[in-house]
Amino acid sequence: MERLPEKDIEQYWKKKEEDIGDKIRGRILAEFISGYQNFSGPILGILFYTKSFPLLKPGESLGRDKLLNFCIPWSNVKKIDFPPRKKPFLGFFLAQEYPIFIDCQNNENRMNLVIKMQSREDRDKLIEFYKKM
C-alpha cells in the first residue's frame, strides 16, 4: 500500500475541519467495540476530537454494513474511564490494549461506548483533553 504525500494528508484534514466547522485538536487510530445504537465492533477508524465533540470516522474500506460515524457533544459526555493496568509482568506476554469507556447522556438515551486505543499515549491525550473541557 502506497503512502500518501504529506501535502495530501494536510489537505484532507483541512477540508475535514471546514466540513465540521471546528479545529481538530487530536486524531487517533481507534477501534470501536460497542455501545452506540445497534452497532457492534470491532470497527477500525479514526477518532478525532475538537473543542466541541469527539467523532469516529471508520476506515474507507468498510462494507456498507459497517458504516459508522458518530458525533457526541462534550457536554453529553459524563465520564471517560479506563480499566486498571494489567499486571506489569503479564504485559510482557500479552498484547497491550488500551480501552476507554465513554459514558454519555443524550436526552433520555444513555450510551456506554467502548473504544480501544492503539497506544497508552493516545488514550492519555484524549483523557487529558476531556479533563480540560
mmCIF file of C-alpha atoms in Angstrom:
data_model
loop_
_atom_site.group_PDB
_atom_site.id
_atom_site.type_symbol
_atom_site.label_atom_id
_atom_site.label_comp_id
_atom_site.label_asym_id
_atom_site.label_seq_id
_atom_site.Cartn_x
_atom_site.Cartn_y
_atom_site.Cartn_z
ATOM 1 C CA MET A 1 0.000 0.000 0.000
ATOM 2 C CA GLU A 2 1.474 3.310 -1.096
ATOM 3 C CA ARG A 3 1.740 6.119 1.443
ATOM 4 C CA LEU A 4 0.001 9.396 0.564
ATOM 5 C CA PRO A 5 2.119 12.524 0.244
ATOM 6 C CA GLU A 6 2.153 14.694 3.389
ATOM 7 C CA LYS A 7 0.570 17.563 1.425
ATOM 8 C CA ASP A 8 -2.471 15.407 0.555
ATOM 9 C CA ILE A 9 -2.876 14.385 4.182
ATOM 10 C CA GLU A 10 -2.768 18.014 5.341
ATOM 11 C CA GLN A 11 -5.346 18.991 2.705
ATOM 12 C CA TYR A 12 -7.635 16.147 3.809
ATOM 13 C CA TRP A 13 -7.609 17.330 7.441
ATOM 14 C CA LYS A 14 -8.053 20.997 6.439
ATOM 15 C CA LYS A 15 -11.123 20.033 4.411
ATOM 16 C CA LYS A 16 -12.419 17.940 7.308
ATOM 17 C CA GLU A 17 -12.117 20.988 9.611
ATOM 18 C CA GLU A 18 -14.032 23.071 7.072
ATOM 19 C CA ASP A 19 -16.730 20.384 6.810
ATOM 20 C CA ILE A 20 -17.287 20.159 10.572
ATOM 21 C CA GLY A 21 -16.670 23.857 11.248
ATOM 22 C CA ASP A 22 -14.189 23.310 14.085
ATOM 23 C CA LYS A 23 -10.424 22.865 14.516
ATOM 24 C CA ILE A 24 -9.360 19.260 15.053
ATOM 25 C CA ARG A 25 -7.362 19.076 18.292
ATOM 26 C CA GLY A 26 -6.277 15.459 18.023
ATOM 27 C CA ARG A 27 -6.695 12.315 15.965
ATOM 28 C CA ILE A 28 -6.151 8.740 16.979
ATOM 29 C CA LEU A 29 -6.347 5.347 15.315
ATOM 30 C CA ALA A 30 -9.021 3.609 17.357
ATOM 31 C CA GLU A 31 -11.304 0.616 17.297
ATOM 32 C CA PHE A 32 -14.979 0.975 18.174
ATOM 33 C CA ILE A 33 -16.093 -2.047 20.189
ATOM 34 C CA SER A 34 -19.641 -1.370 21.388
ATOM 35 C CA GLY A 35 -22.177 0.978 22.948
ATOM 36 C CA TYR A 36 -23.532 3.104 20.088
ATOM 37 C CA GLN A 37 -27.069 2.337 18.947
ATOM 38 C CA ASN A 38 -27.184 -1.146 17.419
ATOM 39 C CA PHE A 39 -23.639 -1.159 16.037
ATOM 40 C CA SER A 40 -21.160 -3.707 17.279
ATOM 41 C CA GLY A 41 -17.491 -3.874 16.567
ATOM 42 C CA PRO A 42 -14.792 -4.139 16.116
ATOM 43 C CA ILE A 43 -14.787 -1.258 13.634
ATOM 44 C CA LEU A 44 -11.399 0.314 12.994
ATOM 45 C CA GLY A 45 -11.336 4.032 12.272
ATOM 46 C CA ILE A 46 -10.006 7.458 13.153
ATOM 47 C CA LEU A 47 -11.266 9.006 16.348
ATOM 48 C CA PHE A 48 -10.766 12.736 16.085
ATOM 49 C CA TYR A 49 -11.838 15.375 18.520
ATOM 50 C CA THR A 50 -12.469 19.083 18.561
ATOM 51 C CA LYS A 51 -13.296 21.548 21.298
ATOM 52 C CA SER A 52 -16.971 20.751 20.674
ATOM 53 C CA PHE A 53 -17.082 16.974 20.231
ATOM 54 C CA PRO A 54 -15.311 13.677 19.524
ATOM 55 C CA LEU A 55 -16.087 11.897 16.222
ATOM 56 C CA LEU A 56 -15.296 8.440 14.909
ATOM 57 C CA LYS A 57 -14.762 8.001 11.170
ATOM 58 C CA PRO A 58 -14.361 4.384 10.106
ATOM 59 C CA GLY A 59 -11.842 3.258 7.543
ATOM 60 C CA GLU A 60 -12.958 3.845 3.960
ATOM 61 C CA SER A 61 -12.720 0.159 3.039
ATOM 62 C CA LEU A 62 -15.526 -0.975 5.349
ATOM 63 C CA GLY A 63 -18.586 -2.519 3.775
ATOM 64 C CA ARG A 64 -21.951 -0.754 3.978
ATOM 65 C CA ASP A 65 -22.996 -2.886 6.926
ATOM 66 C CA LYS A 66 -20.086 -1.486 8.955
ATOM 67 C CA LEU A 67 -20.628 2.230 8.239
ATOM 68 C CA LEU A 68 -20.409 4.216 11.443
ATOM 69 C CA ASN A 69 -19.951 7.927 12.041
ATOM 70 C CA PHE A 70 -20.892 9.406 15.353
ATOM 71 C CA CYS A 71 -20.537 12.823 16.877
ATOM 72 C CA ILE A 72 -21.188 13.409 20.562
ATOM 73 C CA PRO A 73 -21.017 16.903 22.101
ATOM 74 C CA TRP A 74 -18.565 17.015 25.016
ATOM 75 C CA SER A 75 -21.414 18.401 27.133
ATOM 76 C CA ASN A 76 -23.133 14.992 26.784
ATOM 77 C CA VAL A 77 -20.043 13.095 27.945
ATOM 78 C CA LYS A 78 -20.465 12.395 31.646
ATOM 79 C CA LYS A 79 -17.315 10.393 32.251
ATOM 80 C CA ILE A 80 -14.347 8.831 30.471
ATOM 81 C CA ASP A 81 -12.756 5.952 32.284
ATOM 82 C CA PHE A 82 -10.338 3.132 31.593
ATOM 83 C CA PRO A 83 -9.695 -0.195 33.281
ATOM 84 C CA PRO A 84 -6.796 -0.609 35.661
ATOM 85 C CA ARG A 85 -3.482 -1.566 34.112
ATOM 86 C CA LYS A 86 -2.766 -5.257 33.708
ATOM 87 C CA LYS A 87 -0.119 -6.723 35.944
ATOM 88 C CA PRO A 88 3.223 -5.484 34.558
ATOM 89 C CA PHE A 89 4.651 -8.991 34.412
ATOM 90 C CA LEU A 90 1.798 -10.227 32.192
ATOM 91 C CA GLY A 91 2.272 -7.211 29.906
ATOM 92 C CA PHE A 92 5.413 -8.815 28.532
ATOM 93 C CA PHE A 93 3.443 -11.806 27.282
ATOM 94 C CA LEU A 94 0.054 -10.346 26.366
ATOM 95 C CA ALA A 95 -0.799 -7.876 23.624
ATOM 96 C CA GLN A 96 -1.342 -4.435 25.096
ATOM 97 C CA GLU A 97 -4.814 -2.980 24.714
ATOM 98 C CA TYR A 98 -5.907 0.459 25.829
ATOM 99 C CA PRO A 99 -9.704 0.547 26.028
ATOM 100 C CA ILE A 100 -11.641 3.562 27.209
ATOM 101 C CA PHE A 101 -15.222 3.731 28.385
ATOM 102 C CA ILE A 102 -17.184 6.856 27.455
ATOM 103 C CA ASP A 103 -20.389 7.373 29.423
ATOM 104 C CA CYS A 104 -22.770 9.718 27.520
ATOM 105 C CA GLN A 105 -26.271 11.056 28.056
ATOM 106 C CA ASN A 106 -28.298 12.340 25.077
ATOM 107 C CA ASN A 107 -31.835 13.310 26.108
ATOM 108 C CA GLU A 108 -33.184 10.098 27.665
ATOM 109 C CA ASN A 109 -30.675 7.875 25.858
ATOM 110 C CA ARG A 110 -27.678 6.738 27.847
ATOM 111 C CA MET A 111 -24.716 5.234 25.999
ATOM 112 C CA ASN A 112 -21.659 3.468 27.298
ATOM 113 C CA LEU A 113 -19.160 3.438 24.437
ATOM 114 C CA VAL A 114 -16.193 1.094 24.469
ATOM 115 C CA ILE A 115 -13.333 2.202 22.236
ATOM 116 C CA LYS A 116 -9.923 0.563 22.076
ATOM 117 C CA MET A 117 -6.925 2.835 21.533
ATOM 118 C CA GLN A 118 -3.751 1.686 19.837
ATOM 119 C CA SER A 119 -1.416 3.222 22.425
ATOM 120 C CA ARG A 120 -1.430 4.402 26.015
ATOM 121 C CA GLU A 121 -0.196 7.843 24.892
ATOM 122 C CA ASP A 122 -3.209 8.289 22.590
ATOM 123 C CA ARG A 123 -5.585 7.241 25.345
ATOM 124 C CA ASP A 124 -3.954 9.590 27.834
ATOM 125 C CA LYS A 125 -4.068 12.546 25.395
ATOM 126 C CA LEU A 126 -7.805 12.111 24.882
ATOM 127 C CA ILE A 127 -8.479 11.824 28.608
ATOM 128 C CA GLU A 128 -6.358 14.903 29.378
ATOM 129 C CA PHE A 129 -8.169 16.896 26.681
ATOM 130 C CA TYR A 130 -11.518 15.836 28.163
ATOM 131 C CA LYS A 131 -10.455 16.862 31.691
ATOM 132 C CA LYS A 132 -9.646 20.377 30.439
ATOM 133 C CA MET A 133 -13.138 20.782 28.975
#
